């Protein structure tokens, strides 16, 4: 199992701030391998979502834990994920909610971000099939956080405020 290195703000890499490119060749071995490596990386790093930019790839791909509220159950297997390729938010609630977010690329920082309460996302799965999913709660938040990554936006740019916590080593 190959755990990929996570790009953080401290790396000062433009990739975290640049919009990604659409994937045209989903069946390509390189794309499939990237997905196979992103999933265990997400679980190993204790993330509930991971965007390709965070592993230094400028493509419109992200992985999400199917039910982030049950992260620990999924982490035991570290295999299942929602794979979104070329995702688009096609519908969203009018209501928004502010909840705390963090990001593997911004370690040690947290802060509340206002997000739509529910979203409908259209995307391609790893077989290249077009899919549509409606999410609410934490999963809706993760969808928005990851799609922001793919547009070159970090949650710290949207957070209402930010605070630091000491990381245990
Ligand atoms: Zn993030």
Coordinates of N, CA, C and O and ligand atoms in Angstrom, one line a residue:
X1 N 0.9 -1.2 0.0 CA 0.0 0.0 0.0 C 0.9 1.2 0.0 O 1.8 1.3 0.8
X2 N 0.6 2.1 -1.0 CA 1.4 3.3 -1.1 C 0.7 4.5 -0.5 O -0.3 4.9 -1.1
X3 N 1.2 5.0 0.6 CA 0.6 6.2 1.1 C 1.3 7.5 0.5 O 2.5 7.6 0.6
X4 N 0.5 8.3 0.0 CA 1.0 9.5 -0.7 C 1.3 10.6 0.2 O 0.7 10.7 1.3
X5 N 2.2 11.5 -0.1 CA 2.6 12.6 0.7 C 1.5 13.7 0.5 O 1.1 14.0 -0.6
X6 N 1.1 14.3 1.6 CA 0.1 15.4 1.5 C 0.9 16.7 1.4 O 1.8 17.1 2.1
X7 N 0.4 17.5 0.4 CA 1.0 18.8 0.2 C 0.3 19.8 1.2 O -0.9 19.7 1.4
X8 N 1.1 20.5 2.0 CA 0.5 21.4 2.9 C 0.9 22.9 2.5 O 1.7 23.1 1.7
X9 N 0.2 23.8 3.1 CA 0.5 25.2 2.9 C 1.9 25.5 3.1 O 2.5 26.4 2.4
X10 N 2.5 24.9 4.0 CA 4.0 25.1 4.4 C 4.9 24.8 3.2 O 6.0 25.3 3.1
X11 N 4.4 23.9 2.2 CA 5.2 23.6 1.1 C 5.3 24.8 0.1 O 6.1 24.8 -0.9
X12 N 4.3 25.7 0.2 CA 4.2 26.9 -0.6 C 4.2 26.5 -2.1 O 4.8 27.1 -3.0
X13 N 3.4 25.5 -2.4 CA 3.2 25.0 -3.8 C 2.0 25.6 -4.4 O 0.9 25.6 -3.8
X14 N 2.1 26.1 -5.6 CA 0.9 26.8 -6.3 C -0.2 25.8 -6.5 O -1.4 26.2 -6.6
X15 N 0.1 24.5 -6.5 CA -1.0 23.5 -6.9 C -2.2 23.6 -5.9 O -3.3 23.4 -6.4
X16 N -2.0 24.0 -4.7 CA -3.2 24.1 -3.8 C -4.1 25.3 -4.1 O -5.2 25.4 -3.7
X17 N -3.6 26.2 -5.0 CA -4.3 27.4 -5.2 C -4.8 27.5 -6.7 O -5.3 28.5 -7.1
X18 N -4.5 26.5 -7.5 CA -4.8 26.5 -8.9 C -6.0 25.6 -9.2 O -6.1 24.5 -8.7
X19 N -6.9 26.1 -10.1 CA -8.0 25.2 -10.5 C -7.4 23.9 -11.3 O -6.4 24.1 -12.0
X20 N -8.0 22.8 -11.1 CA -7.5 21.6 -11.7 C -8.1 21.4 -13.1 O -9.0 22.1 -13.5
X21 N -7.5 20.4 -13.8 CA -8.0 20.1 -15.1 C -8.9 18.9 -15.1 O -8.8 18.0 -14.3
X22 N -9.9 19.0 -16.0 CA -10.9 17.9 -16.2 C -10.1 16.6 -16.6 O -9.2 16.7 -17.3
X23 N -10.6 15.5 -16.1 CA -10.1 14.2 -16.5 C -10.7 13.7 -17.7 O -12.0 13.7 -17.8
X24 N -10.0 13.4 -18.8 CA -10.6 12.9 -20.0 C -10.4 11.4 -20.2 O -11.2 10.8 -21.0
X25 N -9.5 10.8 -19.5 CA -9.2 9.4 -19.7 C -9.3 8.7 -18.4 O -8.3 8.2 -17.8
X26 N -10.6 8.5 -18.0 CA -10.8 7.9 -16.6 C -10.3 6.5 -16.6 O -9.8 6.1 -15.5
X27 N -10.4 5.8 -17.7 CA -9.9 4.4 -17.7 C -8.4 4.2 -17.7 O -7.9 3.1 -17.4
X28 N -7.7 5.3 -17.9 CA -6.2 5.2 -17.9 C -5.7 4.6 -16.6 O -6.1 4.9 -15.5
X29 N -4.7 3.8 -16.8 CA -4.0 3.1 -15.7 C -3.5 4.0 -14.7 O -3.6 3.8 -13.5
X30 N -3.0 5.2 -15.1 CA -2.4 6.1 -14.2 C -3.5 6.8 -13.3 O -3.2 7.0 -12.1
X31 N -4.6 7.0 -13.9 CA -5.7 7.6 -13.2 C -6.2 6.6 -12.1 O -6.5 6.9 -11.0
X32 N -6.4 5.3 -12.6 CA -6.9 4.3 -11.7 C -5.9 4.0 -10.5 O -6.3 3.9 -9.4
X33 N -4.6 4.1 -10.8 CA -3.6 3.9 -9.8 C -3.7 5.0 -8.8 O -3.6 4.9 -7.6
X34 N -3.8 6.3 -9.3 CA -3.9 7.4 -8.4 C -5.1 7.3 -7.4 O -4.9 7.5 -6.2
X35 N -6.2 6.8 -8.0 CA -7.4 6.6 -7.1 C -7.1 5.5 -6.1 O -7.4 5.7 -4.9
X36 N -6.5 4.5 -6.5 CA -6.1 3.4 -5.6 C -5.2 3.8 -4.5 O -5.2 3.2 -3.4
X37 N -4.4 4.8 -4.8 CA -3.5 5.3 -3.7 C -4.1 6.4 -2.9 O -3.8 6.6 -1.7
X38 N -5.0 7.2 -3.5 CA -5.7 8.3 -2.7 C -6.6 7.7 -1.6 O -6.6 8.3 -0.5
X39 N -7.3 6.6 -1.9 CA -8.2 6.1 -0.9 C -7.5 5.7 0.4 O -7.8 6.2 1.5
X40 N -6.5 4.8 0.4 CA -5.8 4.5 1.7 C -5.1 5.7 2.3 O -5.0 5.8 3.5
X41 N -4.6 6.6 1.4 CA -3.9 7.8 1.9 C -4.9 8.6 2.8 O -4.6 9.1 3.9
X42 N -6.1 8.8 2.2 CA -7.1 9.6 3.0 C -7.4 8.9 4.4 O -7.4 9.7 5.4
X43 N -7.5 7.6 4.4 CA -7.8 7.0 5.7 C -6.6 7.0 6.6 O -6.7 7.3 7.8
X44 N -5.5 6.8 6.1 CA -4.2 6.7 6.9 C -4.0 8.1 7.5 O -3.5 8.2 8.6
X45 N -4.3 9.1 6.8 CA -4.0 10.5 7.3 C -5.2 11.0 8.1 O -5.3 12.2 8.5
X46 N -6.2 10.2 8.3 CA -7.4 10.5 9.1 C -8.2 11.7 8.4 O -8.8 12.5 9.1
X47 N -8.3 11.6 7.1 CA -9.1 12.6 6.4 C -10.5 12.0 6.1 O -10.6 10.8 5.8
X48 N -11.5 12.9 6.0 CA -12.8 12.4 5.5 C -13.0 12.7 4.1 O -14.0 12.3 3.5
X49 N -12.0 13.4 3.5 CA -12.1 13.7 2.1 C -10.6 14.0 1.6 O -9.8 14.4 2.4
X50 N -10.3 13.8 0.3 CA -9.0 14.1 -0.2 C -9.1 14.5 -1.6 O -9.8 13.8 -2.4
X51 N -8.6 15.6 -2.0 CA -8.6 16.1 -3.3 C -7.2 15.8 -4.0 O -6.2 15.8 -3.3
X52 N -7.2 15.6 -5.3 CA -6.0 15.2 -6.0 C -4.9 16.3 -5.8 O -3.7 15.9 -5.7
X53 N -5.3 17.5 -5.7 CA -4.3 18.6 -5.5 C -3.5 18.4 -4.2 O -2.3 18.8 -4.2
X54 N -4.1 17.8 -3.3 CA -3.5 17.6 -2.0 C -2.4 16.5 -2.0 O -1.6 16.4 -1.1
X55 N -2.4 15.7 -3.1 CA -1.3 14.8 -3.3 C -0.5 15.2 -4.6 O 0.1 14.3 -5.3
X56 N -0.6 16.5 -4.9 CA 0.3 17.1 -5.9 C -0.1 16.7 -7.3 O 0.7 16.6 -8.2
X57 N -1.4 16.5 -7.5 CA -1.9 16.1 -8.9 C -3.0 17.1 -9.3 O -4.0 17.3 -8.6
X58 N -2.8 17.8 -10.4 CA -3.7 18.9 -10.8 C -4.9 18.4 -11.6 O -5.2 19.0 -12.6
X59 N -5.6 17.4 -11.1 CA -6.7 16.8 -11.9 C -8.0 16.9 -11.0 O -7.9 16.8 -9.8
X60 N -9.1 16.9 -11.7 CA -10.4 17.1 -11.0 C -10.9 15.7 -10.5 O -11.9 15.2 -11.0
X61 N -10.2 15.3 -9.4 CA -10.6 14.0 -8.8 C -10.5 14.2 -7.3 O -9.6 14.8 -6.8
X62 N -11.5 13.6 -6.6 CA -11.4 13.6 -5.1 C -12.1 12.4 -4.6 O -12.9 11.7 -5.3
X63 N -11.7 12.0 -3.4 CA -12.2 10.8 -2.7 C -12.9 11.3 -1.4 O -12.4 12.3 -0.8
X64 N -14.0 10.7 -1.1 CA -14.7 11.0 0.2 C -15.1 9.8 0.9 O -15.4 8.7 0.3
X65 N -15.1 9.8 2.2 CA -15.6 8.7 3.1 C -17.1 8.7 2.9 O -17.8 9.8 3.0
X66 N -17.7 7.5 2.5 CA -19.1 7.5 2.2 C -20.0 8.0 3.3 O -21.0 8.7 3.0
X67 N -19.7 7.7 4.5 CA -20.5 8.3 5.7 C -19.4 8.8 6.7 O -19.0 8.0 7.6
X68 N -19.1 10.1 6.6 CA -18.0 10.6 7.4 C -18.3 10.5 8.9 O -17.4 10.5 9.7
X69 N -19.6 10.4 9.3 CA -19.9 10.3 10.7 C -19.5 9.0 11.3 O -19.3 8.8 12.4
X70 N -19.3 8.0 10.3 CA -18.9 6.7 10.8 C -17.4 6.4 10.3 O -17.1 5.3 9.9
X71 N -16.6 7.4 10.4 CA -15.2 7.4 9.9 C -14.5 6.2 10.4 O -13.8 5.4 9.7
X72 N -14.6 5.9 11.7 CA -13.8 4.9 12.3 C -14.1 3.5 11.7 O -13.2 2.7 11.6
X73 N -15.4 3.3 11.4 CA -15.8 2.0 10.8 C -15.2 1.8 9.5 O -14.7 0.7 9.1
X74 N -15.2 2.9 8.7 CA -14.6 2.8 7.3 C -13.1 2.7 7.4 O -12.5 2.0 6.5
X75 N -12.5 3.3 8.4 CA -11.0 3.3 8.5 C -10.5 1.9 8.7 O -9.4 1.6 8.2
X76 N -11.3 1.1 9.3 CA -10.8 -0.3 9.6 C -10.5 -1.0 8.3 O -9.5 -1.8 8.2
X77 N -11.3 -0.8 7.3 CA -11.0 -1.4 6.0 C -10.2 -0.5 5.0 O -9.4 -1.0 4.2
X78 N -10.4 0.7 5.2 CA -9.7 1.7 4.4 C -9.8 1.5 2.9 O -8.8 1.6 2.2
X79 N -10.9 1.0 2.4 CA -11.1 0.7 1.0 C -12.2 1.4 0.3 O -12.1 1.7 -0.9
X80 N -13.3 1.6 1.1 CA -14.5 2.2 0.4 C -14.4 3.7 0.4 O -14.0 4.4 1.4
X81 N -14.8 4.3 -0.7 CA -14.8 5.7 -0.9 C -15.8 6.1 -2.0 O -16.0 5.3 -2.9
X82 N -16.3 7.3 -1.9 CA -17.0 7.9 -3.0 C -15.9 8.6 -3.9 O -15.1 9.4 -3.3
X83 N -15.8 8.2 -5.1 CA -14.8 8.8 -6.0 C -15.5 9.7 -6.9 O -16.5 9.4 -7.6
X84 N -15.1 11.0 -6.9 CA -15.8 11.9 -7.7 C -14.8 12.5 -8.8 O -13.7 13.0 -8.4
X85 N -15.1 12.4 -10.0 CA -14.3 12.8 -11.1 C -15.1 13.9 -11.9 O -16.3 13.7 -12.2
X86 N -14.4 15.0 -12.2 CA -15.1 16.1 -12.8 C -16.4 16.5 -12.2 O -17.4 16.7 -12.9
X87 N -16.4 16.7 -10.9 CA -17.7 16.9 -10.2 C -18.2 18.3 -10.4 O -17.4 19.3 -10.6
X88 N -19.5 18.5 -10.3 CA -20.2 19.8 -10.5 C -21.3 19.8 -9.5 O -22.1 18.8 -9.4
X89 N -21.5 20.9 -8.8 CA -22.7 21.0 -7.9 C -23.8 21.6 -8.8 O -23.7 22.7 -9.4
X90 N -24.8 20.8 -9.0 CA -25.9 21.2 -9.9 C -27.1 21.7 -9.2 O -28.0 22.3 -9.8
X91 N -27.2 21.5 -7.9 CA -28.3 22.0 -7.1 C -27.8 22.2 -5.6 O -27.0 21.4 -5.2
X92 N -28.4 23.2 -4.9 CA -28.1 23.3 -3.5 C -29.2 23.9 -2.8 O -30.1 24.6 -3.4
X93 N -29.3 23.7 -1.5 CA -30.3 24.3 -0.7 C -30.1 25.8 -0.5 O -29.0 26.3 -0.8
X94 N -31.1 26.5 -0.2 CA -30.9 27.9 0.1 C -30.3 28.1 1.5 O -29.6 29.0 1.7
X95 N -30.7 27.2 2.3 CA -30.2 27.3 3.7 C -28.7 26.9 3.8 O -28.2 26.0 3.1
X96 N -28.0 27.7 4.7 CA -26.6 27.4 4.9 C -26.4 27.1 6.4 O -27.2 27.4 7.2
X97 N -25.3 26.4 6.7 CA -24.9 26.1 8.1 C -23.5 26.4 8.3 O -22.7 26.1 7.4
X98 N -23.1 26.9 9.5 CA -21.7 27.1 9.8 C -21.2 26.0 10.7 O -21.8 25.8 11.8
X99 N -20.2 25.3 10.3 CA -19.6 24.2 11.2 C -18.1 24.3 11.0 O -17.6 24.8 10.0
X100 N -17.5 23.7 12.0 CA -16.0 23.8 12.0 C -15.4 22.8 10.9 O -15.9 21.8 10.7
X101 N -14.4 23.3 10.3 CA -13.7 22.5 9.3 C -12.2 22.5 9.6 O -11.7 23.4 10.3
X102 N -11.6 21.5 9.1 CA -10.1 21.5 9.1 C -9.7 20.9 7.8 O -10.5 20.6 7.0
X103 N -8.4 20.8 7.6 CA -7.9 20.3 6.3 C -6.5 19.7 6.4 O -5.7 20.3 7.1
X104 N -6.3 18.6 5.8 CA -5.0 17.9 5.9 C -3.9 18.8 5.3 O -2.7 18.7 5.8
X105 N -4.2 19.7 4.5 CA -3.2 20.6 3.9 C -3.0 21.9 4.7 O -2.1 22.7 4.4
X106 N -3.8 22.0 5.8 CA -3.6 23.1 6.7 C -3.6 22.6 8.1 O -4.5 22.9 8.9
X107 N -2.6 21.8 8.5 CA -2.6 21.1 9.8 C -2.6 22.1 11.0 O -2.0 23.1 10.9
X108 N -3.4 21.7 12.0 CA -3.4 22.4 13.2 C -4.3 23.6 13.2 O -4.4 24.3 14.2
X109 N -5.0 23.9 12.1 CA -5.9 25.1 12.1 C -7.3 24.6 11.9 O -7.6 23.6 11.2
X110 N -8.2 25.2 12.6 CA -9.6 24.9 12.4 C -10.4 26.2 12.4 O -10.0 27.3 12.8
X111 N -11.6 26.1 11.9 CA -12.5 27.3 11.9 C -13.8 27.0 11.2 O -13.9 26.1 10.4
X112 N -14.9 27.8 11.6 CA -16.2 27.6 11.0 C -16.3 28.1 9.6 O -15.8 29.2 9.3
X113 N -17.0 27.4 8.8 CA -17.2 27.8 7.4 C -18.7 27.6 7.1 O -19.3 26.6 7.5
X114 N -19.2 28.6 6.4 CA -20.6 28.6 6.0 C -20.8 27.8 4.7 O -20.1 28.1 3.8
X115 N -21.6 26.8 4.8 CA -21.8 25.9 3.6 C -23.3 25.7 3.3 O -24.1 25.8 4.3
X116 N -23.6 25.3 2.1 CA -25.0 24.9 1.9 C -25.3 23.7 2.7 O -24.5 22.8 2.8
X117 N -26.5 23.6 3.2 CA -27.0 22.5 4.0 C -27.0 21.2 3.2 O -26.7 20.1 3.7
X118 N -27.5 21.3 2.0 CA -27.5 20.1 1.1 C -27.1 20.5 -0.3 O -27.3 21.6 -0.7
X119 N -26.5 19.5 -1.0 CA -26.1 19.7 -2.4 C -26.3 18.5 -3.2 O -26.4 17.4 -2.7
X120 N -26.6 18.7 -4.5 CA -26.6 17.6 -5.4 C -25.4 17.8 -6.3 O -25.2 18.8 -6.9
X121 N -24.7 16.7 -6.4 CA -23.4 16.8 -7.2 C -23.5 15.8 -8.3 O -23.9 14.6 -8.2
X122 N -23.1 16.2 -9.5 CA -23.0 15.4 -10.6 C -21.5 15.1 -10.9 O -20.7 16.0 -10.8
X123 N -21.2 13.9 -11.1 CA -19.8 13.5 -11.3 C -19.6 12.2 -12.1 O -20.6 11.5 -12.3
X124 N -18.5 11.9 -12.5 CA -18.2 10.6 -13.1 C -17.6 9.7 -12.0 O -16.7 10.2 -11.2
X125 N -17.9 8.4 -12.0 CA -17.3 7.5 -11.1 C -16.0 6.9 -11.7 O -15.7 7.3 -12.9
X126 N -15.4 6.0 -11.1 CA -14.1 5.5 -11.6 C -14.2 4.6 -12.8 O -13.3 4.3 -13.5
X127 N -15.5 4.2 -13.0 CA -15.7 3.4 -14.2 C -16.1 4.3 -15.4 O -16.3 3.8 -16.5
X128 N -16.2 5.6 -15.2 CA -16.5 6.5 -16.2 C -18.0 6.7 -16.4 O -18.4 7.3 -17.4
X129 N -18.7 6.2 -15.5 CA -20.2 6.4 -15.5 C -20.6 7.7 -14.9 O -20.1 8.0 -13.8
X130 N -21.6 8.3 -15.5 CA -22.1 9.6 -14.9 C -23.0 9.2 -13.8 O -23.8 8.3 -13.9
X131 N -22.8 10.0 -12.7 CA -23.5 9.7 -11.5 C -24.1 11.0 -10.9 O -23.5 12.0 -11.1
X132 N -25.1 10.9 -10.0 CA -25.6 12.0 -9.4 C -25.9 11.7 -7.9 O -26.4 10.6 -7.6
X133 N -25.5 12.5 -7.0 CA -25.7 12.2 -5.6 C -26.2 13.4 -4.8 O -25.6 14.5 -5.0
X134 N -27.2 13.2 -4.0 CA -27.7 14.3 -3.1 C -27.1 14.0 -1.7 O -27.3 12.9 -1.2
X135 N -26.5 15.0 -1.1 CA -25.9 14.8 0.2 C -26.4 15.9 1.1 O -26.6 17.1 0.7
X136 N -26.5 15.6 2.4 CA -26.8 16.6 3.4 C -25.9 16.4 4.6 O -25.1 15.4 4.6
X137 N -25.9 17.3 5.6 CA -25.1 17.1 6.7 C -23.6 17.2 6.4 O -23.2 17.9 5.5
X138 N -22.9 16.4 7.2 CA -21.4 16.5 7.0 C -20.9 16.1 5.6 O -20.0 16.7 5.1
X139 N -21.6 15.1 5.0 CA -21.2 14.7 3.7 C -21.3 15.9 2.7 O -20.5 16.1 1.8
X140 N -22.4 16.6 2.8 CA -22.6 17.8 1.9 C -21.4 18.8 2.1 O -20.9 19.4 1.1
X141 N -21.0 18.9 3.3 CA -19.9 19.8 3.7 C -18.6 19.3 3.0 O -17.8 20.1 2.4
X142 N -18.4 18.0 3.1 CA -17.2 17.4 2.5 C -17.2 17.6 1.0 O -16.1 18.0 0.4
X143 N -18.3 17.4 0.4 CA -18.4 17.6 -1.1 C -18.0 19.0 -1.4 O -17.2 19.3 -2.3
X144 N -18.5 20.0 -0.7 CA -18.2 21.4 -1.0 C -16.7 21.7 -0.7 O -16.1 22.4 -1.5
X145 N -16.2 21.2 0.4 CA -14.8 21.4 0.7 C -13.9 20.8 -0.4 O -12.9 21.5 -0.8
X146 N -14.2 19.6 -0.8 CA -13.3 19.0 -1.8 C -13.4 19.6 -3.2 O -12.4 19.8 -3.9
X147 N -14.7 20.0 -3.6 CA -14.8 20.6 -4.9 C -14.1 22.0 -4.9 O -13.5 22.4 -5.9
X148 N -14.2 22.7 -3.7 CA -13.4 23.9 -3.6 C -11.9 23.7 -3.9 O -11.3 24.4 -4.6
X149 N -11.4 22.6 -3.3 CA -10.0 22.2 -3.5 C -9.7 22.1 -5.0 O -8.7 22.6 -5.5
X150 N -10.6 21.5 -5.7 CA -10.5 21.3 -7.2 C -10.6 22.6 -8.0 O -10.1 22.7 -9.1
X151 N -11.1 23.6 -7.3 CA -11.2 24.9 -7.9 C -10.1 25.8 -7.4 O -10.0 27.0 -7.7
X152 N -9.2 25.2 -6.6 CA -8.0 26.0 -6.1 C -8.3 26.8 -4.9 O -7.6 27.8 -4.6
X153 N -9.4 26.5 -4.2 CA -9.8 27.3 -3.0 C -9.6 26.5 -1.8 O -10.1 25.3 -1.7
X154 N -9.0 27.0 -0.8 CA -8.8 26.4 0.5 C -9.9 26.9 1.5 O -10.3 28.1 1.4
X155 N -10.3 26.1 2.4 CA -11.4 26.5 3.3 C -11.0 27.7 4.1 O -11.8 28.5 4.6
X156 N -9.7 27.9 4.4 CA -9.2 29.0 5.2 C -9.6 30.4 4.5 O -9.7 31.4 5.2
X157 N -9.8 30.3 3.2 CA -10.2 31.6 2.5 C -11.6 31.9 2.8 O -12.1 33.0 2.5
X158 N -12.4 30.9 3.2 CA -13.8 31.1 3.4 C -14.2 31.1 4.9 O -15.4 31.4 5.2
X159 N -13.3 30.7 5.7 CA -13.7 30.5 7.2 C -14.0 31.9 7.8 O -13.5 32.9 7.4
X160 N -15.0 31.8 8.7 CA -15.5 33.0 9.4 C -14.4 33.5 10.3 O -14.3 34.7 10.6
X161 N -13.7 32.6 10.9 CA -12.5 32.8 11.7 C -11.7 31.6 11.8 O -12.2 30.5 11.4
X162 N -10.5 31.7 12.3 CA -9.6 30.5 12.3 C -8.9 30.5 13.7 O -8.6 31.5 14.3
X163 N -8.7 29.3 14.2 CA -7.9 29.2 15.4 C -7.0 28.0 15.3 O -7.2 27.0 14.5
X164 N -5.9 28.0 16.1 CA -4.9 27.0 16.0 C -5.0 26.1 17.2 O -5.4 26.5 18.3
X165 N -4.7 24.8 17.0 CA -4.6 23.9 18.1 C -3.2 23.3 18.1 O -2.6 23.2 17.1
X166 N -2.8 22.9 19.3 CA -1.5 22.3 19.4 C -1.6 20.8 18.9 O -2.5 20.1 19.3
X167 N -0.8 20.4 18.0 CA -0.8 19.1 17.5 C 0.0 18.2 18.4 O 1.1 18.5 18.8
X168 N -0.6 17.0 18.8 CA 0.1 16.1 19.6 C 1.1 15.3 18.7 O 0.7 14.9 17.6
X169 N 2.3 15.1 19.1 CA 3.2 14.3 18.4 C 3.6 13.0 19.1 O 3.5 12.9 20.3
Ligands
LIG1 ZN1 -9.0 20.1 2.6

